[in-house]
PDB file of C-alpha atoms in Angstrom:
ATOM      1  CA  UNK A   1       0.000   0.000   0.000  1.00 43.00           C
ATOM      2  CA  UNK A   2       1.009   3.214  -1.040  1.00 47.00           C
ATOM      3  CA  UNK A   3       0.773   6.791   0.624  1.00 48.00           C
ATOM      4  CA  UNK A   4      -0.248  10.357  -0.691  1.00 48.00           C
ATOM      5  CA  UNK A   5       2.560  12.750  -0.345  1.00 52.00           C
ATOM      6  CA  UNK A   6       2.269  16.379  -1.248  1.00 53.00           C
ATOM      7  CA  UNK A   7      -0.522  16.704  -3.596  1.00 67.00           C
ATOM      8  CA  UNK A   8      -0.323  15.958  -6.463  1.00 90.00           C
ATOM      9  CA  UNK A   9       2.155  13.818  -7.028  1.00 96.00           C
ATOM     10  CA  UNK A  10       2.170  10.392  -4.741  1.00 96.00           C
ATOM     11  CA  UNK A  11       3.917   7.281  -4.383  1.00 97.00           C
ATOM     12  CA  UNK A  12       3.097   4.085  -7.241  1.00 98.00           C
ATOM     13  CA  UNK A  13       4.229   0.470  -6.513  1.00 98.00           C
ATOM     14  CA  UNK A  14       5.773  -0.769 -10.031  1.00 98.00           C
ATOM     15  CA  UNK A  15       7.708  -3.462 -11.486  1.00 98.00           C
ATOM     16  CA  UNK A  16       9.608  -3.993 -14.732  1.00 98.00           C
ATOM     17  CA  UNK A  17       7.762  -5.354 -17.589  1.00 98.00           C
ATOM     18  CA  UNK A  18      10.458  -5.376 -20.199  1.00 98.00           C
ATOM     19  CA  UNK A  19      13.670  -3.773 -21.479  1.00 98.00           C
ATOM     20  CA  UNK A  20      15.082  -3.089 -24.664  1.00 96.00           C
ATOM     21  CA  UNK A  21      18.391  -0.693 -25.800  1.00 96.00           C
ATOM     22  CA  UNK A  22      17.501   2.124 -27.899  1.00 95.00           C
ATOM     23  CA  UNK A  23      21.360   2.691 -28.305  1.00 93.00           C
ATOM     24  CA  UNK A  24      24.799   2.035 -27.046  1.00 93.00           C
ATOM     25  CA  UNK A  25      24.371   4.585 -23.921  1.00 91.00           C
ATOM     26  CA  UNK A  26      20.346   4.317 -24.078  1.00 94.00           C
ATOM     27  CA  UNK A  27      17.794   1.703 -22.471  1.00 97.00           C
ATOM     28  CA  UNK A  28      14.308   2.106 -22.570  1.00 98.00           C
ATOM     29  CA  UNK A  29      12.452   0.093 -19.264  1.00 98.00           C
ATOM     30  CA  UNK A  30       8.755  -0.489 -19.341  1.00 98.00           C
ATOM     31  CA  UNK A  31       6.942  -0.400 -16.170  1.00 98.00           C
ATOM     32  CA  UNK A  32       3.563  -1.758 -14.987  1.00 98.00           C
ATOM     33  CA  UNK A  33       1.645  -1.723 -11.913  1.00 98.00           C
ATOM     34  CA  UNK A  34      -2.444  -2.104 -10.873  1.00 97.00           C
ATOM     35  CA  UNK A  35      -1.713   1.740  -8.911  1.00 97.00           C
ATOM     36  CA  UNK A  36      -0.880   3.481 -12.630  1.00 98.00           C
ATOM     37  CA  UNK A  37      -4.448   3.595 -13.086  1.00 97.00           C
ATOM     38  CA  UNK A  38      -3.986   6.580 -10.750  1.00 97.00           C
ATOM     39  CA  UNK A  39      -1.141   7.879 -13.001  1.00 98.00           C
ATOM     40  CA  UNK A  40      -1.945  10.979 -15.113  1.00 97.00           C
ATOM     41  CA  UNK A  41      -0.186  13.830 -16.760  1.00 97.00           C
ATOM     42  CA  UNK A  42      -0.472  15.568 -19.924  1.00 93.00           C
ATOM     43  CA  UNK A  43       2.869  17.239 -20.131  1.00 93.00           C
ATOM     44  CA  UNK A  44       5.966  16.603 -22.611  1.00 95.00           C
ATOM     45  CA  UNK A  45       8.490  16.884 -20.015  1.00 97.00           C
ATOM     46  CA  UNK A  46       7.044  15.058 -17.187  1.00 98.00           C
ATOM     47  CA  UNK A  47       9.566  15.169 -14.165  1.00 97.00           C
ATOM     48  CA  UNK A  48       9.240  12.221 -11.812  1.00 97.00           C
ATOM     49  CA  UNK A  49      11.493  10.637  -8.802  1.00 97.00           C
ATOM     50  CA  UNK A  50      12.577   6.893  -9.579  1.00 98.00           C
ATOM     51  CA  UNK A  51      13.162   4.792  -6.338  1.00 98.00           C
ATOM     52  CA  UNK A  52      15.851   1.853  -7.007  1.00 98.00           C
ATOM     53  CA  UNK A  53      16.940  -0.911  -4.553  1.00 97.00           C
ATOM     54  CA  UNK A  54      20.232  -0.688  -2.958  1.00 95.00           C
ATOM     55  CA  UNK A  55      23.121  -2.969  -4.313  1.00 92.00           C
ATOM     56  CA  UNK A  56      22.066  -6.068  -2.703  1.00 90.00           C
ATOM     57  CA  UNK A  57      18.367  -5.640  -2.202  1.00 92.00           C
ATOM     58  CA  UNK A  58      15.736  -6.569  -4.170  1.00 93.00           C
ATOM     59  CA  UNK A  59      13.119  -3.888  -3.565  1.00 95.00           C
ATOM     60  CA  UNK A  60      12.978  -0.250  -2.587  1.00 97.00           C
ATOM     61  CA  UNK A  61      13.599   0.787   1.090  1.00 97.00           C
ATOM     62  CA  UNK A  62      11.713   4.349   1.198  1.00 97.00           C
ATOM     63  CA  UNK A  63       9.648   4.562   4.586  1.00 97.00           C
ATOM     64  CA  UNK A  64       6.352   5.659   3.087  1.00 96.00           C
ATOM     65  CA  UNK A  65       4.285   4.118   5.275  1.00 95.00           C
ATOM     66  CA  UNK A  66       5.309   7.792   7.326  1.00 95.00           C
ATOM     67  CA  UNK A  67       2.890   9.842   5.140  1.00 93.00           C
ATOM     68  CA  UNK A  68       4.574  13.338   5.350  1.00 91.00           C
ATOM     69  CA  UNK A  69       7.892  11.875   7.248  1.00 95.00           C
ATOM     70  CA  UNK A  70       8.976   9.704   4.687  1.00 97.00           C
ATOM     71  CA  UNK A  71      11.617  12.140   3.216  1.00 95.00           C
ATOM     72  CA  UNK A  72      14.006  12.718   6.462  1.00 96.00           C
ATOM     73  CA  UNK A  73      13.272   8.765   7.498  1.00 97.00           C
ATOM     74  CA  UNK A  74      14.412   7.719   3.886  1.00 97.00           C
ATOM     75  CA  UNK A  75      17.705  10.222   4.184  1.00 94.00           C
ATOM     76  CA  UNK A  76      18.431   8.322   7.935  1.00 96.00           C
ATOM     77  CA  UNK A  77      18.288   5.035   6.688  1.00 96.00           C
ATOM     78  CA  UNK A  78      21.857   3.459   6.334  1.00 95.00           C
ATOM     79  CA  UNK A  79      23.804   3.652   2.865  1.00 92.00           C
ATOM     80  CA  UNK A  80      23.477   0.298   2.011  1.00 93.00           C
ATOM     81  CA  UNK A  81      19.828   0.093   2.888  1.00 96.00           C
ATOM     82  CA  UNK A  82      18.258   3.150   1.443  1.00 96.00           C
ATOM     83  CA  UNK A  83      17.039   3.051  -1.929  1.00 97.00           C
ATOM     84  CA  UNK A  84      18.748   5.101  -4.965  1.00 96.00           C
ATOM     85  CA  UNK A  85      16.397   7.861  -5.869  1.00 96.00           C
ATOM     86  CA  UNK A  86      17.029   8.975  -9.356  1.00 95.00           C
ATOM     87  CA  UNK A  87      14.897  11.995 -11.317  1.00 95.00           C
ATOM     88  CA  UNK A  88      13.703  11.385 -14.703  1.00 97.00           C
ATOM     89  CA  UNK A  89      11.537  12.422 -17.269  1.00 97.00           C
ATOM     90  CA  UNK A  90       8.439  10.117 -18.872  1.00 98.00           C
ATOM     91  CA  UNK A  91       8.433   8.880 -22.423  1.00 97.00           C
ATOM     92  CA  UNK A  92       5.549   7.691 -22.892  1.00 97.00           C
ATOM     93  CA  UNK A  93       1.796   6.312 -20.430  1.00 97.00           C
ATOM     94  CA  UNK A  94      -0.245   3.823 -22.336  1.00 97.00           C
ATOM     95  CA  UNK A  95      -3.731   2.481 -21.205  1.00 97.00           C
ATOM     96  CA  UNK A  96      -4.831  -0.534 -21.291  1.00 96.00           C
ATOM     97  CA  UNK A  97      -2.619  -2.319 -20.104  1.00 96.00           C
ATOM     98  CA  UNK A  98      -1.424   0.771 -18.031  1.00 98.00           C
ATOM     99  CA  UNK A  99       2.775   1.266 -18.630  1.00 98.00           C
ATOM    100  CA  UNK A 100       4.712   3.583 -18.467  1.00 98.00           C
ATOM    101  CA  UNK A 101       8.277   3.960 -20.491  1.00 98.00           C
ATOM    102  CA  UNK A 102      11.434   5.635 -18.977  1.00 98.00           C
ATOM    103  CA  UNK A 103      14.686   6.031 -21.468  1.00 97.00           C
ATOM    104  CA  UNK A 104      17.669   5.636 -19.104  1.00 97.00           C
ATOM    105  CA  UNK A 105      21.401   6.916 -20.292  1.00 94.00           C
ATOM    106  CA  UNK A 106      24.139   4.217 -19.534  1.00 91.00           C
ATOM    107  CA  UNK A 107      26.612   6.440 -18.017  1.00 73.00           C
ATOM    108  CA  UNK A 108      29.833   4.513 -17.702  1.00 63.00           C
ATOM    109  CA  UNK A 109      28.500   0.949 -18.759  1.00 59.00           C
ATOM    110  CA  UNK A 110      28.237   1.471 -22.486  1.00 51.00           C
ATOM    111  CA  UNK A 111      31.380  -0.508 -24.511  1.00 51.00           C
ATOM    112  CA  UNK A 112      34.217   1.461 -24.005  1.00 50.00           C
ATOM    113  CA  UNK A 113      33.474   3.417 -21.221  1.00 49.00           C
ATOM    114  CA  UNK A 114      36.058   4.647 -19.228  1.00 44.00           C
ATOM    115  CA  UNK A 115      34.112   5.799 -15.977  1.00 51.00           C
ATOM    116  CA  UNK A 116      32.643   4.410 -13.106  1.00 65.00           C
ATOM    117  CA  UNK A 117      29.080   3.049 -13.420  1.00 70.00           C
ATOM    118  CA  UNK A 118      26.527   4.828 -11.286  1.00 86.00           C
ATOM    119  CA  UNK A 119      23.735   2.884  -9.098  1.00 91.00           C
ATOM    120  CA  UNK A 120      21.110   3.915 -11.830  1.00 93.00           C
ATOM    121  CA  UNK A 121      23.219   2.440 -15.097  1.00 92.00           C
ATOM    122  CA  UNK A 122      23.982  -0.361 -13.323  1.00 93.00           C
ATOM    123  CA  UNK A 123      20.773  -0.847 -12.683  1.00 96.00           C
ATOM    124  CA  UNK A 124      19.087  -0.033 -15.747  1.00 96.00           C
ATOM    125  CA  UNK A 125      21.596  -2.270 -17.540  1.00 95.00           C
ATOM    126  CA  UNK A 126      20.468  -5.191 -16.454  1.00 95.00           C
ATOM    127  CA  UNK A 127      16.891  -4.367 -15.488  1.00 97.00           C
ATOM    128  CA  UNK A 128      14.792  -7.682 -16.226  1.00 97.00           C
ATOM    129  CA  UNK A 129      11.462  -8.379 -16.113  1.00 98.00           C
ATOM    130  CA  UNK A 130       9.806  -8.515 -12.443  1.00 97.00           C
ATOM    131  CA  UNK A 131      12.323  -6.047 -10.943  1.00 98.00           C
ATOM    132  CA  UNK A 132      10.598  -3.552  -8.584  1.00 98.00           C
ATOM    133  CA  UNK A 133      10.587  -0.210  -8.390  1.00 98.00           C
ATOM    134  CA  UNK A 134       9.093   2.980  -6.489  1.00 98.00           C
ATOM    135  CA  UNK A 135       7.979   6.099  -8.571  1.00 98.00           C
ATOM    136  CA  UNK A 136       6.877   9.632  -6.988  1.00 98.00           C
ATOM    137  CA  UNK A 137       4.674  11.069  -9.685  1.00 97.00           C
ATOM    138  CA  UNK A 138       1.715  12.699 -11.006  1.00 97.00           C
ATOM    139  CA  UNK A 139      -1.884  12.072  -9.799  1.00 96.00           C
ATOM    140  CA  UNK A 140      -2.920  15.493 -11.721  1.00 96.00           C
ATOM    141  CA  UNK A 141      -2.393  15.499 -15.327  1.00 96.00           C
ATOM    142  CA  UNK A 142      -1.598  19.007 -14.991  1.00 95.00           C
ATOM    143  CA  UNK A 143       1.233  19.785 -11.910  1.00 96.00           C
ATOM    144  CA  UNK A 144       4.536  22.061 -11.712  1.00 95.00           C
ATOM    145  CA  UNK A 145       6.755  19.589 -12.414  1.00 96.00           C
ATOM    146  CA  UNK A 146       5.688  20.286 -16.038  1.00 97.00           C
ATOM    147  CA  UNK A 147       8.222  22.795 -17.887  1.00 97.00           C
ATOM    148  CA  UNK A 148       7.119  22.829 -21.414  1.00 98.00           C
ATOM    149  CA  UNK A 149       4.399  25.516 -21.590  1.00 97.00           C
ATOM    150  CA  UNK A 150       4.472  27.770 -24.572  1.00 97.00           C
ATOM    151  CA  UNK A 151       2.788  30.486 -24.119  1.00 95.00           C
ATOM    152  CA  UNK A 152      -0.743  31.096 -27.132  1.00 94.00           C
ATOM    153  CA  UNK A 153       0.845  32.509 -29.753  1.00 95.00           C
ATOM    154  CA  UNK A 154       4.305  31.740 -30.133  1.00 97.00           C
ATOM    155  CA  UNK A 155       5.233  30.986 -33.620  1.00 97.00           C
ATOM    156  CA  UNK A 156       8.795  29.232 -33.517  1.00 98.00           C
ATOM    157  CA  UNK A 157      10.104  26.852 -30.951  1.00 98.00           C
ATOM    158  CA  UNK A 158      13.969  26.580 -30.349  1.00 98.00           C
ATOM    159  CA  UNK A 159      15.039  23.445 -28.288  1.00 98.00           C
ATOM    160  CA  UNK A 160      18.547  22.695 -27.257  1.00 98.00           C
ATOM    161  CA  UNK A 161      19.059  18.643 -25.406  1.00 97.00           C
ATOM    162  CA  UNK A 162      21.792  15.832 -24.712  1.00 96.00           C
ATOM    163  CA  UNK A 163      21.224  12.704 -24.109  1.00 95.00           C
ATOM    164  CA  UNK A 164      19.421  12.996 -21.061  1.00 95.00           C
ATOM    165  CA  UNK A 165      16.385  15.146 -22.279  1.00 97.00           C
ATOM    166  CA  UNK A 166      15.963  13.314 -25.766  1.00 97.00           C
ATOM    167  CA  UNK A 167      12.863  11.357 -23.882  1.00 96.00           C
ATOM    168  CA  UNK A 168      11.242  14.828 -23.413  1.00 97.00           C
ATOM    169  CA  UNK A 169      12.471  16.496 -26.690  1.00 98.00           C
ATOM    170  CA  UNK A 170      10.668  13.314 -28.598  1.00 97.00           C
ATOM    171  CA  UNK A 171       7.497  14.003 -26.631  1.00 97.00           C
ATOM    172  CA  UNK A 172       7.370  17.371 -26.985  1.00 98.00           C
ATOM    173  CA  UNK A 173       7.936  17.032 -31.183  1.00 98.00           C
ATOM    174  CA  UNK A 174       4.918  14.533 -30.757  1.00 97.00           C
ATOM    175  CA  UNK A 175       2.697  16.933 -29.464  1.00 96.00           C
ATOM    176  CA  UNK A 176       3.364  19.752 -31.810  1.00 97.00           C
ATOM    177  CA  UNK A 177       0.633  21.079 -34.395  1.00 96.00           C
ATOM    178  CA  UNK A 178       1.282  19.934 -38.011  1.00 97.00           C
ATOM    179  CA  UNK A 179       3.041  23.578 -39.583  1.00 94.00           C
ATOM    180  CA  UNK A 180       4.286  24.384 -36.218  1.00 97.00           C
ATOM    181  CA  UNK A 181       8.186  25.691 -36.712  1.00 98.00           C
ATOM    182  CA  UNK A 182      10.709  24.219 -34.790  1.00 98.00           C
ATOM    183  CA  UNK A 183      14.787  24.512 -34.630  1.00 98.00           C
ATOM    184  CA  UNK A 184      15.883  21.576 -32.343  1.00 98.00           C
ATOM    185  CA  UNK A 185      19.480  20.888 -32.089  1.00 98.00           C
ATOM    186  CA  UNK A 186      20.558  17.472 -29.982  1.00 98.00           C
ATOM    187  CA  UNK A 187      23.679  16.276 -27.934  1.00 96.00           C
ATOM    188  CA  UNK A 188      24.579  12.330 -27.918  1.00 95.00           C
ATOM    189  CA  UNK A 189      27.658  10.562 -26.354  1.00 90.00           C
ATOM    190  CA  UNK A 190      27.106   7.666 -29.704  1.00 92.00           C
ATOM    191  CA  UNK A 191      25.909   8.152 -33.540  1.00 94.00           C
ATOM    192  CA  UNK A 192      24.136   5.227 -32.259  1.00 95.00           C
ATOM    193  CA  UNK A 193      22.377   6.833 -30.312  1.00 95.00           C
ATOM    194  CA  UNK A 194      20.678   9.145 -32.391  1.00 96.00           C
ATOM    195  CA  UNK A 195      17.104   8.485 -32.730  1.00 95.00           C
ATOM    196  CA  UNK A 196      14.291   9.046 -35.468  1.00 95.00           C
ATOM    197  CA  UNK A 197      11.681  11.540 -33.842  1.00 97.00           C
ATOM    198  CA  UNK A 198       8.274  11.577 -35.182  1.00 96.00           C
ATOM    199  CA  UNK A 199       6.490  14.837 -35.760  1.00 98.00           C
ATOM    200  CA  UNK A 200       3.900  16.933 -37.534  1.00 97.00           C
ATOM    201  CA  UNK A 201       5.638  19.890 -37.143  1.00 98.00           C
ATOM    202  CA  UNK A 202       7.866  21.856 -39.306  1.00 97.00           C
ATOM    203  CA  UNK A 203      10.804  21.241 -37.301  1.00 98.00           C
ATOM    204  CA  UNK A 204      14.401  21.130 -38.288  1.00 98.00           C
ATOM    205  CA  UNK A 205      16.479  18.533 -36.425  1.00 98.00           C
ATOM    206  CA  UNK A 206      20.226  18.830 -35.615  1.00 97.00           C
ATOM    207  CA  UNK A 207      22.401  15.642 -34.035  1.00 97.00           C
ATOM    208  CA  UNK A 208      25.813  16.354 -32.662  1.00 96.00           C
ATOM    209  CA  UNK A 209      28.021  13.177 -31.282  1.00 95.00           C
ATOM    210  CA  UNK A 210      30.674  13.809 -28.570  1.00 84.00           C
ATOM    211  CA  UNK A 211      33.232  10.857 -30.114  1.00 67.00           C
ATOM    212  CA  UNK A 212      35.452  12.499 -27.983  1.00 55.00           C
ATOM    213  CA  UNK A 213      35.177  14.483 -24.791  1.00 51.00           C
ATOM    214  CA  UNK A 214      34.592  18.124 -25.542  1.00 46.00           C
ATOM    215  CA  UNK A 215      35.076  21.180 -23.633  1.00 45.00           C
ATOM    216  CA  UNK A 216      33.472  20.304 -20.062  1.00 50.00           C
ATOM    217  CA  UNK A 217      30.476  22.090 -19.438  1.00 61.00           C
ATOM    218  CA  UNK A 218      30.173  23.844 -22.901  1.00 75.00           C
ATOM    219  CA  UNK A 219      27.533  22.764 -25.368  1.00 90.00           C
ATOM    220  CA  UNK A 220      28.769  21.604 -28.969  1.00 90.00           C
ATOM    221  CA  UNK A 221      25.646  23.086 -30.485  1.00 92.00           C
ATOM    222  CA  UNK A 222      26.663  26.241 -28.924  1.00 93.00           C
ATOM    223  CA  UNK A 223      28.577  27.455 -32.269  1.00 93.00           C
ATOM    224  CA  UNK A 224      26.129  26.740 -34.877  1.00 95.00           C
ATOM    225  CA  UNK A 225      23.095  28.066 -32.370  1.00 96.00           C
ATOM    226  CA  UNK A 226      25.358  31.446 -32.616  1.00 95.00           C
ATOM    227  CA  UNK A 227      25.675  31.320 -37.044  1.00 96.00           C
ATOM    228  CA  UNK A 228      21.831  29.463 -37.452  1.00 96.00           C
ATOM    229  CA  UNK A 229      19.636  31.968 -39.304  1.00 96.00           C
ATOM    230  CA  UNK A 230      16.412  31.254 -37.631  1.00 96.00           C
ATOM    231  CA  UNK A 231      13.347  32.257 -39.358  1.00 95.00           C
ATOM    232  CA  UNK A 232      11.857  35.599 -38.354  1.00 96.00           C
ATOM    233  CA  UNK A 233       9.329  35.303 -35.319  1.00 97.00           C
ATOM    234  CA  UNK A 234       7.746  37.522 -32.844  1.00 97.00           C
ATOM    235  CA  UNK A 235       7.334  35.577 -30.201  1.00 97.00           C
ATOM    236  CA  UNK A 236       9.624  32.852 -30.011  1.00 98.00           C
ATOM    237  CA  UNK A 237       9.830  30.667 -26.951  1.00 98.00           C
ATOM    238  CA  UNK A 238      13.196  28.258 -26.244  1.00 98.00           C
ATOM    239  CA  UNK A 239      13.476  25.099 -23.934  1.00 98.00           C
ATOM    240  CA  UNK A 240      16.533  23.855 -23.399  1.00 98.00           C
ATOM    241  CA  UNK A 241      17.651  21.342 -20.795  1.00 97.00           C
ATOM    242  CA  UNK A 242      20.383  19.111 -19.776  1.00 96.00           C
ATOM    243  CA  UNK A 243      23.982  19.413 -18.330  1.00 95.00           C
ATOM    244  CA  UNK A 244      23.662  22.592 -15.696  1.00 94.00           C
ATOM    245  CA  UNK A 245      26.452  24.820 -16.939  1.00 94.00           C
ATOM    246  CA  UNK A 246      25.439  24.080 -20.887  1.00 95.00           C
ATOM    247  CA  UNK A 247      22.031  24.968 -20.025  1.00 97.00           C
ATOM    248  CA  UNK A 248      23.453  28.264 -18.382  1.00 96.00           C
ATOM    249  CA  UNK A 249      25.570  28.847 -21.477  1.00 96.00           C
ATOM    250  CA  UNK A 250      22.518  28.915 -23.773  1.00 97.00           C
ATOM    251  CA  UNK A 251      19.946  30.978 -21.556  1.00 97.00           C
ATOM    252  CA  UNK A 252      22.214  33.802 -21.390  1.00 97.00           C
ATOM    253  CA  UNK A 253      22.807  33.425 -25.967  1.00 97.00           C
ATOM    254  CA  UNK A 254      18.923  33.682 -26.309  1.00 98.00           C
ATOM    255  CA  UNK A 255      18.329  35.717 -23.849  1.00 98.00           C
ATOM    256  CA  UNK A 256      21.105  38.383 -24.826  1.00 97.00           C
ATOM    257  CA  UNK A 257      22.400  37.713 -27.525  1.00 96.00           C
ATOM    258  CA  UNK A 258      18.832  37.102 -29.185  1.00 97.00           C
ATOM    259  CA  UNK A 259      17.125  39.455 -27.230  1.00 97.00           C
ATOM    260  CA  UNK A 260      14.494  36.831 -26.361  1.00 97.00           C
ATOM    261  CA  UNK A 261      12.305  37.591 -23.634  1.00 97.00           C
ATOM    262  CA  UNK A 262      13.362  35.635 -20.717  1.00 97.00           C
ATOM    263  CA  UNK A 263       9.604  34.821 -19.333  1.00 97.00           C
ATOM    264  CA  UNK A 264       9.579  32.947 -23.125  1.00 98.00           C
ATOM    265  CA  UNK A 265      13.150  30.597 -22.012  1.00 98.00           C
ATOM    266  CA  UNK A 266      12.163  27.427 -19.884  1.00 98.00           C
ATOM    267  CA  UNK A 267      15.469  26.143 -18.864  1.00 97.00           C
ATOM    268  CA  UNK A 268      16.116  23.109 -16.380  1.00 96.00           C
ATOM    269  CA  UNK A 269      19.639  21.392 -15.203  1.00 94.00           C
ATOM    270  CA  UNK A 270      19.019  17.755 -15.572  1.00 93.00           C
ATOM    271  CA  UNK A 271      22.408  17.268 -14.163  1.00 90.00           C
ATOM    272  CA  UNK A 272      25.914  19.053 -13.415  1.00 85.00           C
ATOM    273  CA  UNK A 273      29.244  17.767 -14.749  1.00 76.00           C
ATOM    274  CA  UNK A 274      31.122  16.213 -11.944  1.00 67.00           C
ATOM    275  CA  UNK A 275      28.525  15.776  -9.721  1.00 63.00           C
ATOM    276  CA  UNK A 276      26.196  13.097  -8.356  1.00 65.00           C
ATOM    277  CA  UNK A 277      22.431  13.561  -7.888  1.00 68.00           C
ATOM    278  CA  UNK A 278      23.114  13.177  -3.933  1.00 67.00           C
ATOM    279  CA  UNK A 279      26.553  15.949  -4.183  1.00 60.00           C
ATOM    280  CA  UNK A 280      23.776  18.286  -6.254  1.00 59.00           C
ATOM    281  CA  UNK A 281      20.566  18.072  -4.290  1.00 58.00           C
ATOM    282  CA  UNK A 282      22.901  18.751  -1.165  1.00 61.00           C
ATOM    283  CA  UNK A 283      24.559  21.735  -3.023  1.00 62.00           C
ATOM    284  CA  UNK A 284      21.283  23.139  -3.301  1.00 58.00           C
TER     285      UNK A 284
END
């Protein structure tokens, strides 16, 4: 049994219903569960908290049976006890048979990796069918941890991604009018990782690959977002999300060096070079 936490998001009891790799640093895990019947959203960029078991265990330890407590009870339990929370964003809720898809990048466990494996690659790696999970998510199709909101009217979208917010770039070209214009440009560790995105809009799509390392913290795309003509517009809006300090990088080019209106940016730090998701929720 689960419990309601702040409304609206609460917790949902889930287990793995398959797995299949999208790339060499991308896995795509289907979950399941009788509670996603109380699942809803209807945003592109759904944020949600993934709860995974703890080297050794074979469920998530998160004290929810608490109600309001379960945050500071779930920080007190010991290391090797307390489950792995991880944020990420949905790809996709079916019905019937409710599921839910979540693309995971395979930091450090894709062939030729040279870095340490976190707890949520390893995990994803080797997720199976039957593994359980905890999610914290939406029980309100429409809630704040929703970022993609253009505002009526805006007549060109500009998106800037890596690898960690092609699951929410591919919804939001999904959901896009047919003749809606659209520059997205798109950051991948593999060229096999790059993905075919379905659309109806008029949307120009650009793939860069990091074969090599590049300048840490600095966005590849940053160059030819700084020389790309974009078609004239009078009220654009931008979303761009991913590594913290690339994000940064890019808000302050639209904002002035394109003299977009910031209220029109949406801009969100998926993650920040160097830095677990423990080191960065404690930084902030």
């Amino acid at each position: 049994m689960t419990t309601a936490v702040a409304a609206p998001f609460r917790f949902f009891s889930l287990h793995v219903v398959r797995a299949r790799q999208l790339g060499p640093s991308l896995v795509r895990v289907t979950f399941s569960g009788e509670e996603l019947r109380e699942f809803h959203s209807n945003g592109c960029d759904q944020s949600l908290s993934l709860f995974l078991p703890a080297e050794g265990q074979t469920e998530p330890r998160v004290p929810i049976e608490l109600g309001d407590g379960w945050w500071q009870a779930w920080r007190e339990l010991p290391d090797d006890v307390r489950a792995v929370m991880r944020s990420y964003t949905l790809r996709s809720l079916r019905r019937d048979p409710d599921e839910i898809d979540i693309d995971f990048v395979l930091h450090g466990v894709e062939p030729g990796a040279d870095t340490q494996a976190g707890p949520a690659s390893r995990w994803a790696s080797r997720a199976s069918a039957g593994d359980r999970v905890l999610l914290l998510g939406p029980a309100i199709a429409d809630n704040r941890a929703i970022r993609f909101r253009p505002a009526d009217g805006s007549d060109l979208t500009l998106i800037w991604g890596d690898e960690t917010a092609v699951p929410a770039v591919s919804s939001i070209l999904e959901s896009l009018p047919a003749g809606t214009r659209a520059r997205v440009w798109l950051e991948v560790q593999h060229a096999g990782d790059i993905q075919d995105l379905v659309t109806e809009a008029d949307a120009e799509i650009t793939w860069f690959v990091r074969d090599h390392e590049g300048a840490e913290g600095s966005p590849m795309a940053l160059g030819a977002i700084r020389d790309a003509q974009l078609p004239d517009a009078e009220r654009p809006y931008v979303w761009i999300a991913g590594e913290s300090s690339c994000v940064k990088q890019l808000r302050r080019h639209f904002v002035g060096e394109r003299g977009i209106d910031r209220r029109s940016v949406t801009f969100v730090g998926y993650w920040r070079q160097g830095m677990t998701e423990e080191q960065l929720r404690a930084a902030e």
